[in-house]
CSV table of C-alpha atoms and ligand atoms in Angstrom, one decimal:
chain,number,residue,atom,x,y,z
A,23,UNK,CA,47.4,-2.9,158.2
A,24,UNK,CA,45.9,-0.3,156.1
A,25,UNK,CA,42.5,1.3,157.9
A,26,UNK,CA,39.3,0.1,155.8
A,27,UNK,CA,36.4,3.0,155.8
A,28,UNK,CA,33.4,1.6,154.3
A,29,UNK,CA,30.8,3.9,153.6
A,30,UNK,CA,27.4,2.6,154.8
A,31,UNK,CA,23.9,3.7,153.9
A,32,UNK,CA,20.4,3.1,156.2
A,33,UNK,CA,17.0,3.9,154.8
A,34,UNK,CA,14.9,0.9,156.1
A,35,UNK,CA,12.2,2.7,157.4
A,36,UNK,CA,12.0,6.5,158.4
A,37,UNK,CA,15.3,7.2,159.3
A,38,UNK,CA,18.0,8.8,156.0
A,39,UNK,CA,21.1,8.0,157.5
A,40,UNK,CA,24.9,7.6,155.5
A,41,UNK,CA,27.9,7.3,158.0
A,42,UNK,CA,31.3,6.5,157.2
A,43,UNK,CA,33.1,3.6,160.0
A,44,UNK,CA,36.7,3.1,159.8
A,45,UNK,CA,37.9,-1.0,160.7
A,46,UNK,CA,34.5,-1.2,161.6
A,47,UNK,CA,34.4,0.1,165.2
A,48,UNK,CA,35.2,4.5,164.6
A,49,UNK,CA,32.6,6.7,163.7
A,50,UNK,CA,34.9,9.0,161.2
A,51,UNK,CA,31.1,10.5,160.4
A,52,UNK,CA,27.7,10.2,161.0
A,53,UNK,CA,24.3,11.9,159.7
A,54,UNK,CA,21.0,10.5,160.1
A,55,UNK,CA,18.1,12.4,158.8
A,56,UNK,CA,15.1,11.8,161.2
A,57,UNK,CA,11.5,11.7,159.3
A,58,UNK,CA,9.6,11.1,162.2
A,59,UNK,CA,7.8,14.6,162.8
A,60,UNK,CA,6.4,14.5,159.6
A,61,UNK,CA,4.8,10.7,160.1
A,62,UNK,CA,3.9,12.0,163.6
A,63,UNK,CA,1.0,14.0,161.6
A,64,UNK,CA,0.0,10.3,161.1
A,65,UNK,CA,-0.1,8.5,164.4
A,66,UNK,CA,2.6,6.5,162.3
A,67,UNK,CA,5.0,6.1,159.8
A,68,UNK,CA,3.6,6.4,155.8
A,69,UNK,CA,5.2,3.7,153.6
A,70,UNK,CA,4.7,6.0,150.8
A,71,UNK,CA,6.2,9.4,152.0
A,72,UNK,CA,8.8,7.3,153.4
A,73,UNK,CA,10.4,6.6,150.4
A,74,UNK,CA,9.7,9.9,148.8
A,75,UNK,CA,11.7,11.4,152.0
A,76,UNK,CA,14.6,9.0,151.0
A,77,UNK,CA,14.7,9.5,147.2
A,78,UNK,CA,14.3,13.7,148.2
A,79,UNK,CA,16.8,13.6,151.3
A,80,UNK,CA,19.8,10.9,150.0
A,81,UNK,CA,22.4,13.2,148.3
A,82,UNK,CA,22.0,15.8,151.0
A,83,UNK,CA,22.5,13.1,153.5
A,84,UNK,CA,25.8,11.9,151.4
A,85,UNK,CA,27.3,15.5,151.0
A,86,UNK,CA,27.0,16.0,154.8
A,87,UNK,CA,28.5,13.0,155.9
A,88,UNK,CA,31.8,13.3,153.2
A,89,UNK,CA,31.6,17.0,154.8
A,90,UNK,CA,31.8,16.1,158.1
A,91,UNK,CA,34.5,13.7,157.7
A,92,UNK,CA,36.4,15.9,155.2
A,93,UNK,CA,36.9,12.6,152.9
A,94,UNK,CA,35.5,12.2,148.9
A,95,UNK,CA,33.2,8.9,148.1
A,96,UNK,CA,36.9,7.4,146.4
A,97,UNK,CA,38.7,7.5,149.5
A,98,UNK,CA,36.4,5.0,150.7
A,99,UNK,CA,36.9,1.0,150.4
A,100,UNK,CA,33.2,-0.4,150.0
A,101,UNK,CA,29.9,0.7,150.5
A,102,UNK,CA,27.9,-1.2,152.5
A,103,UNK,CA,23.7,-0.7,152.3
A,104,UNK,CA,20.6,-2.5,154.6
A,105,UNK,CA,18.7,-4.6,151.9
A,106,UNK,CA,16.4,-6.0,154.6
A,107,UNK,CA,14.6,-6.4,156.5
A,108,UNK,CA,12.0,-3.0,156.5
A,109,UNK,CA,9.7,-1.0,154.5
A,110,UNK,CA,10.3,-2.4,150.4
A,111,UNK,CA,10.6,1.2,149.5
A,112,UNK,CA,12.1,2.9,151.7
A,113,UNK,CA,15.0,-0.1,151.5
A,114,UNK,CA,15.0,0.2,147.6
A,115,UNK,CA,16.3,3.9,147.6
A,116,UNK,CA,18.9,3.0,149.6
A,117,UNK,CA,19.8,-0.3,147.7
A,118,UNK,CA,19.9,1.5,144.5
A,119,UNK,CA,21.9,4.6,145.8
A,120,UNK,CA,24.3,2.1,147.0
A,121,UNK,CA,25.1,0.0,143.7
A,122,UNK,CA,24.7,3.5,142.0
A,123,UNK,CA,28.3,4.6,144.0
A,124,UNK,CA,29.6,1.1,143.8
A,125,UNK,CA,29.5,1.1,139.9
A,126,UNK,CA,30.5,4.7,139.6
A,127,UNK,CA,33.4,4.7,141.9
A,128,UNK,CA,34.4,0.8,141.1
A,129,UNK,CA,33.7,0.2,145.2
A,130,UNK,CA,32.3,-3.8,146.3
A,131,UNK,CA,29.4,-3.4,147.7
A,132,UNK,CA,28.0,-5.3,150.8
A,133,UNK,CA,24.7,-6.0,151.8
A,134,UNK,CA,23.9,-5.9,155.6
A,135,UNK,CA,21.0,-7.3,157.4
A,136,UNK,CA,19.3,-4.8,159.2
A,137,UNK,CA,18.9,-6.8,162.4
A,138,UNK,CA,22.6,-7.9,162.3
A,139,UNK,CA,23.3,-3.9,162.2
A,140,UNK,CA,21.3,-3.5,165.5
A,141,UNK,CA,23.6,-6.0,167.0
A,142,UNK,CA,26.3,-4.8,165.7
A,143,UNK,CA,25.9,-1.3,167.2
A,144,UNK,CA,27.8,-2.9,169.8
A,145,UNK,CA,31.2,-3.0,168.0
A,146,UNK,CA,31.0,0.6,167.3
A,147,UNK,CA,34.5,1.5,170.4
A,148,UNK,CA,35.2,-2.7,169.9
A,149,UNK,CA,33.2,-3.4,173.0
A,150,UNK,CA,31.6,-7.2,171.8
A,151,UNK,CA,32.5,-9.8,173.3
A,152,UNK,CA,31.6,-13.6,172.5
A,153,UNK,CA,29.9,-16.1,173.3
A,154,UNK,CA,27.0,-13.5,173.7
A,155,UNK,CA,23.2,-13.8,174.3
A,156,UNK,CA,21.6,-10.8,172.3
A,157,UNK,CA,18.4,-9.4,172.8
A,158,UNK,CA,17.3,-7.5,169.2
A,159,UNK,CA,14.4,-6.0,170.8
A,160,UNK,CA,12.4,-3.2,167.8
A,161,UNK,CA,9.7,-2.1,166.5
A,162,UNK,CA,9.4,-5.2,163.9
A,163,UNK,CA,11.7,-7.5,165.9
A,164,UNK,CA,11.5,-9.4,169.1
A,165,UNK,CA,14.6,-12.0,169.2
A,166,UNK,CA,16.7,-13.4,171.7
A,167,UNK,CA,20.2,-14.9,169.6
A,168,UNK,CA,23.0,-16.6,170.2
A,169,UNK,CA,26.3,-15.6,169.1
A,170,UNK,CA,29.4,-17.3,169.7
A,171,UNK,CA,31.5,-15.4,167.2
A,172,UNK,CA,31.4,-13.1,164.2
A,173,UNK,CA,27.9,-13.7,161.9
A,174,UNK,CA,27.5,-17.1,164.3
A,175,UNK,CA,23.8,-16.7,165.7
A,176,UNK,CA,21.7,-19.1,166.7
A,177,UNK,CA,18.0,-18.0,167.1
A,178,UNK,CA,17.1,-19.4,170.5
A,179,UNK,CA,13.5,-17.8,170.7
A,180,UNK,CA,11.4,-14.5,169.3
A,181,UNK,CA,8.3,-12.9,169.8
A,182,UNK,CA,5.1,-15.1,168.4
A,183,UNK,CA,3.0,-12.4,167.9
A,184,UNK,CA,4.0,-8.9,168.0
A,185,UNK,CA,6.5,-7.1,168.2
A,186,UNK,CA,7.8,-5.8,171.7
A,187,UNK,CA,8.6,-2.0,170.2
A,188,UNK,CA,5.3,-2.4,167.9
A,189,UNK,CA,3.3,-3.4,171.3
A,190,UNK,CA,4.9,0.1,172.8
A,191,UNK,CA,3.6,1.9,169.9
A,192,UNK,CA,0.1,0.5,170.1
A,193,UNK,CA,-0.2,1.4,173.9
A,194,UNK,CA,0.9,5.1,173.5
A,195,UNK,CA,-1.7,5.7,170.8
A,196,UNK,CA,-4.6,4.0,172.8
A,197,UNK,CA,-3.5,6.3,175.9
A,198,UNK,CA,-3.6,9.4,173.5
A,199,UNK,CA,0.1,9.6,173.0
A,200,UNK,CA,2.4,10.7,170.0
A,201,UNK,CA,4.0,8.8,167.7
A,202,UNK,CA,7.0,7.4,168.1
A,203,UNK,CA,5.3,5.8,171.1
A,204,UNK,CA,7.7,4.3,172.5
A,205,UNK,CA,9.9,7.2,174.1
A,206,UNK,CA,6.5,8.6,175.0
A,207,UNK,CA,5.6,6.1,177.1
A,208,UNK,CA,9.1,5.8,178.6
A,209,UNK,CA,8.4,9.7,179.7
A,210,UNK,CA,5.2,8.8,180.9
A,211,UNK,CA,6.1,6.1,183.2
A,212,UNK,CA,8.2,8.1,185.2
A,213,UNK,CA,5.2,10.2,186.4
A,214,UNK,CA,3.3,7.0,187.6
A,215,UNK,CA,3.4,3.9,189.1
A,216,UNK,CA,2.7,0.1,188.2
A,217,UNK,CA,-0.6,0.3,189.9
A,218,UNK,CA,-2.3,-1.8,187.2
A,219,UNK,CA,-2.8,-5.5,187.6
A,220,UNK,CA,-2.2,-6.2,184.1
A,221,UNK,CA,-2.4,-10.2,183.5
A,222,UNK,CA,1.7,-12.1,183.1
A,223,UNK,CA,2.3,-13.6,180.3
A,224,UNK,CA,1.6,-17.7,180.2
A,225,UNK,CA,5.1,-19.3,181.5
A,226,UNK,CA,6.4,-21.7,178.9
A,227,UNK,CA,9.3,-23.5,178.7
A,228,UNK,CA,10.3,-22.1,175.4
A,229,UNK,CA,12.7,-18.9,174.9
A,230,UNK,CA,9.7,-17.1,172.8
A,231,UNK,CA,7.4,-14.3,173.6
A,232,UNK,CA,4.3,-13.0,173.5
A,233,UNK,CA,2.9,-9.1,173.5
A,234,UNK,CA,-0.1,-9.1,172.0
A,235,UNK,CA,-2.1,-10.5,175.3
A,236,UNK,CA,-0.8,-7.7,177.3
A,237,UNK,CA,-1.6,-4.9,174.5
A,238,UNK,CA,-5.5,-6.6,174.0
A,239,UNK,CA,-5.5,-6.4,178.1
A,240,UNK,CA,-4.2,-2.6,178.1
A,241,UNK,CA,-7.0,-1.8,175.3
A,242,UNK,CA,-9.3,-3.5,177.3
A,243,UNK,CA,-9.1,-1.8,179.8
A,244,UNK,CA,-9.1,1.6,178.7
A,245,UNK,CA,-12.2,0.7,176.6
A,246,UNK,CA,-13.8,-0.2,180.0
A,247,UNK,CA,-12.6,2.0,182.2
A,248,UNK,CA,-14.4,5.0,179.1
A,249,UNK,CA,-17.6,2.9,178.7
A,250,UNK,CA,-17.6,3.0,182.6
A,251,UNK,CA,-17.1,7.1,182.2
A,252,UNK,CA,-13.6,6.6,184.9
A,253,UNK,CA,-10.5,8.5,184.0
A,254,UNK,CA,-7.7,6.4,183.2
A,255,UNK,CA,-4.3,7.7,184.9
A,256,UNK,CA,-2.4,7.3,182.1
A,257,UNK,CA,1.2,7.7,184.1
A,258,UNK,CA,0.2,4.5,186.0
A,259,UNK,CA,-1.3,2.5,182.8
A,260,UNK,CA,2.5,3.6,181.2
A,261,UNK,CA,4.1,2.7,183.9
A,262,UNK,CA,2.5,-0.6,184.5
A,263,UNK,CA,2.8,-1.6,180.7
A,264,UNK,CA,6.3,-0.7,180.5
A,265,UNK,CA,6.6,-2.9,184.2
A,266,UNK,CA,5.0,-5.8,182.1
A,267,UNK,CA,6.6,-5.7,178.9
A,268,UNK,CA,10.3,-5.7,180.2
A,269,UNK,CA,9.4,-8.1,183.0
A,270,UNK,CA,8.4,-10.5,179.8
A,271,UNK,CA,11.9,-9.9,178.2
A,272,UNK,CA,14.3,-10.4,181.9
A,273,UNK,CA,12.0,-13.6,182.1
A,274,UNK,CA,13.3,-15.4,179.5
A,275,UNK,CA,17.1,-13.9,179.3
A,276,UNK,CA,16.9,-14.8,183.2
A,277,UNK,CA,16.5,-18.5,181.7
A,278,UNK,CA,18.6,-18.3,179.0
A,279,UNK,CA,21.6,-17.1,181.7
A,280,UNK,CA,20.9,-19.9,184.0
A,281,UNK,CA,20.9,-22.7,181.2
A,282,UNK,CA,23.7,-21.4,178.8
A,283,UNK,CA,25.9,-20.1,181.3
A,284,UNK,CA,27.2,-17.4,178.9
A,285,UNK,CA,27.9,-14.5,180.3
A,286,UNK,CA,27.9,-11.8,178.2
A,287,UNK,CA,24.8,-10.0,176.9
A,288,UNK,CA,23.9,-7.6,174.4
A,289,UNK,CA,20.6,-5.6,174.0
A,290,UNK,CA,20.0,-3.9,170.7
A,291,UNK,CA,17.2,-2.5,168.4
A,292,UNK,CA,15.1,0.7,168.9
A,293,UNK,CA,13.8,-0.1,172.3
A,294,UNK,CA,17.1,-0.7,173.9
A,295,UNK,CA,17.3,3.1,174.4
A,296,UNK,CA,14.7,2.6,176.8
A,297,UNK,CA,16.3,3.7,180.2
A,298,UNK,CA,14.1,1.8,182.8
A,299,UNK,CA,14.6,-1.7,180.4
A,300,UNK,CA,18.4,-0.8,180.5
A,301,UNK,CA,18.7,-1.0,184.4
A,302,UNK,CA,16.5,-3.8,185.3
A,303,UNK,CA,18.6,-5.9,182.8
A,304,UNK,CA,21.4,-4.1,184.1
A,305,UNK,CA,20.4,-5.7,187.4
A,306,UNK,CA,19.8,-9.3,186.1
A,307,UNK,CA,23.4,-9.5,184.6
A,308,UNK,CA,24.9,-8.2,187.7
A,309,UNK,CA,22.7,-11.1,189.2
A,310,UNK,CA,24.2,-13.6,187.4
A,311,UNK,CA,27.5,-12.0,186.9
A,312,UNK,CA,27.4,-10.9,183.0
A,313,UNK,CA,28.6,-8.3,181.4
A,314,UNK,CA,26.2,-5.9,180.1
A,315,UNK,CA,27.1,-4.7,176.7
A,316,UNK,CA,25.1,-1.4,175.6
A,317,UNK,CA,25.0,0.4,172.6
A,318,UNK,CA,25.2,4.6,173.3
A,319,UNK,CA,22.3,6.0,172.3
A,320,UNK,CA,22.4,7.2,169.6
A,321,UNK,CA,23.5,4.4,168.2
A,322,UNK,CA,20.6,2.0,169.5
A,323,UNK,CA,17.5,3.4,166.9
A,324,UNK,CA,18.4,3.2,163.1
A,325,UNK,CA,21.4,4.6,162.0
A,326,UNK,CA,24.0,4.1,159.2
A,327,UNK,CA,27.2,3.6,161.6
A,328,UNK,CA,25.7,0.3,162.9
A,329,UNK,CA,25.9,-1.4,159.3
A,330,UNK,CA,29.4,0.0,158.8
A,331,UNK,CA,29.8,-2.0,161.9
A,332,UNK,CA,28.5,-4.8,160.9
A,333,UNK,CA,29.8,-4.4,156.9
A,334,UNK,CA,33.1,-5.1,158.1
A,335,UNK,CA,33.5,-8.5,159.0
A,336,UNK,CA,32.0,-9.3,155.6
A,337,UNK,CA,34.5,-6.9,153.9
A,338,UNK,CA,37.3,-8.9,155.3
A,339,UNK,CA,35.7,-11.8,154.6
A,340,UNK,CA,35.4,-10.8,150.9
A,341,UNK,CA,31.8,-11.2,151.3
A,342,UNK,CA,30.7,-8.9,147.9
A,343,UNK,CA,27.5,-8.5,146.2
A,344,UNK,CA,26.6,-7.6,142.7
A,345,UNK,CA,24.8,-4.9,141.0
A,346,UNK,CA,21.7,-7.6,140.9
A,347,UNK,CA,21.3,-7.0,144.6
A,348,UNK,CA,17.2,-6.6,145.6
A,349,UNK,CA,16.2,-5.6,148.2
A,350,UNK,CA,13.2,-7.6,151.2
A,351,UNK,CA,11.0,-6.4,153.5
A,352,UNK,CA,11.8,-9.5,155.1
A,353,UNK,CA,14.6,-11.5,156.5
A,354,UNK,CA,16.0,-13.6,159.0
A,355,UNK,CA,19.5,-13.7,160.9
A,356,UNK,CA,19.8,-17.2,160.6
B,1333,KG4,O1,15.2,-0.1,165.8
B,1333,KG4,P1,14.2,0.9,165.5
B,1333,KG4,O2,14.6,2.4,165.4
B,1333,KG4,O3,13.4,0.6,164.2
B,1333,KG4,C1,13.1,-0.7,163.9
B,1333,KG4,O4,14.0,-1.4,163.3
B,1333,KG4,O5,12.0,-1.1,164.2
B,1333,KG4,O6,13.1,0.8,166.7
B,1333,KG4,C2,11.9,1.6,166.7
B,1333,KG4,C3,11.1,1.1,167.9
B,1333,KG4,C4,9.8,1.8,167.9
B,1333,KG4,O7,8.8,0.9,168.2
B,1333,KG4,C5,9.9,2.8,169.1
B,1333,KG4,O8,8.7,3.1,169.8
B,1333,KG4,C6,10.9,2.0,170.0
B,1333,KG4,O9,11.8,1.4,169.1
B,1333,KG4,N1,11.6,2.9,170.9
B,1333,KG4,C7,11.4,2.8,172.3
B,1333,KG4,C8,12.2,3.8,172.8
B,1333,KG4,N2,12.9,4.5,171.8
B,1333,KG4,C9,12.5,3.9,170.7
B,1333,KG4,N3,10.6,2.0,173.0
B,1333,KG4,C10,10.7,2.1,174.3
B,1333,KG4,N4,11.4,3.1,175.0
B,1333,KG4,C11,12.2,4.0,174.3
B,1333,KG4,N5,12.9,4.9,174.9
B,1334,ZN,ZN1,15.9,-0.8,163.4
């Protein structure tokens, strides 16, 4: 069979990023053009120089990633572009750079959910296996999914409040640390120890979750600990979020292994990078004899070769959009 290369474009919220995936699981070329030092000046990311660092950064981003894989936009057989969910800008310069080359180069052109790309980070070296439990688990998203084949999810529970990536991010700026929080705190925690008693989650018998207690209790604290004139030890107060937050995640995959019985699991989204959330679900699945599947790093925060990845299945399905495509800050897998 002939090799399909789809060319696939991310710009959902501060990361430029064009790869080029061949029968969607090779990397023939990757760029991803990171904005996050400049929205670092702002403790977070700025809708509105977001999409000004897209429209600015786009054709550089293109011409690099042809470059690197020494190939021309025609010898491509779709292009494939995140329309949602993320940051309505942001996603628009993408969207309209994609039907832009579509049109020009008489190319179909898929639309890829954003979320589905995260999961689908897992294809990239055809490493998925099904029927799977994923964990999407980013900044915006907190979802634990079934899948029990190609594009066949079933939402078994998600976050009902914030965010476990969002909560991360919240934390580190309380305790005086740099956006992106998340990796921050990760770097912290290694210096401390979960010496906090922070307060566990309320135990229901649901698959959802809940961060926004154990972010109010971490502010909380630090407010009293200041109004009290104590120094907070800030590698403990990481460490001891971090403890919680993932201990609120194994909780309810724990549960979900014992009553599906499906033993395969995938973790994607920006906060599977985390390398301490990595190992102790590492540990669970070994518990209950899973098989872990991991995206590599550099694959697990937003990047174009992850909707290549997850283009694919569509392209052979024949799954095309037209040049009316919109883009949503919003969206839902299923
Ligand atoms: O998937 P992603 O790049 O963008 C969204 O779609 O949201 O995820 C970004 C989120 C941020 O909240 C960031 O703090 C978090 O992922 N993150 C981490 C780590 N690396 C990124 N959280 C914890 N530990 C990390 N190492
Ligand atoms: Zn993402």
């Amino acid at each position: 069979m002939k090799d399909i290369n789809i060319l696939s474009i991310e710009t959902s919220c501060d990361e430029t990023s064009i790869a080029i995936v061949k029968n969607g699981i090779e990397v023939v070329a990757l760029t991803i053009l990171s904005q996050m030092d400049t929205h670092a000046n702002y403790g977070g990311v700025v809708p509105e120089i977001a999409s000004r660092m897209h429209t600015e950064n786009i054709t550089m981003v293109l011409e690099e990633t042809l470059n690197k894989a020494h190939m021309k936009v025609s010898d491509c057989d779709a292009i494939a572009v995140t329309y949602a969910p993320g940051l309505l800008g942001s996603l628009l310069v993408g969207v309209e750079f994609a039907k832009v080359l579509s049109y020009v180069y008489d190319l179909p052109l898929i639309k890829v959910n954003h979320l589905i790309g995260h999961i689908y980070a897992n294809k990239i070296g055809d490493k998925m296996k099904y029927p799977a439990l994923a964990l999407i688990i980013s900044g915006g998203h907190t979802e634990l999914i079934k899948m029990t084949d190609d594009y066949e999810f079933t939402k078994l529970g998600e976050t009902q409040d914030d965010a476990i990536g969002e909560a991360f991010d919240k934390v580190a700026r309380v305790i005086g640390l740099k956006y992106p929080g998340g990796p921050n705190i990760e770097k912290l925690a290694k210096e401390g120890s979960n010496n906090y008693k922070l307060p566990k989650m309320a135990n229901d018998d649901t698959y959802n979750f809940s961060y926004s207690g154990l972010k109010s209790s971490v502010i909380n604290l630090v407010n009293k600990e200041k109004q009290k004139g104590n120094e907070i030890n800030k590698a403990d107060l990481a460490c001891s979020f971090q403890t919680a937050a993932v201990e609120e995640l194994t909780r309810k995959l724990e549960k979900a292994l014992l009553e599906t019985d499906i033993k395969n699991v995938i973790i994607a989204g920006g906060v599977s990078a985390n390398k301490y959330l990595r190992e102790e679900i590492r540990k669970l699945c070994e518990k209950y004899d899973a098989e872990l599947q991991l995206p590599e790093f550099i694959y697990c925060t937003d990047n174009a070769a992850m909707i290549g990845a997850a283009a694919y299945p569509l392209y052979l399905n024949g799954d095309f959009t037209g040049l009316d495509l919109n883009a949503s800050s919003t969206a839902d897998i299923c």
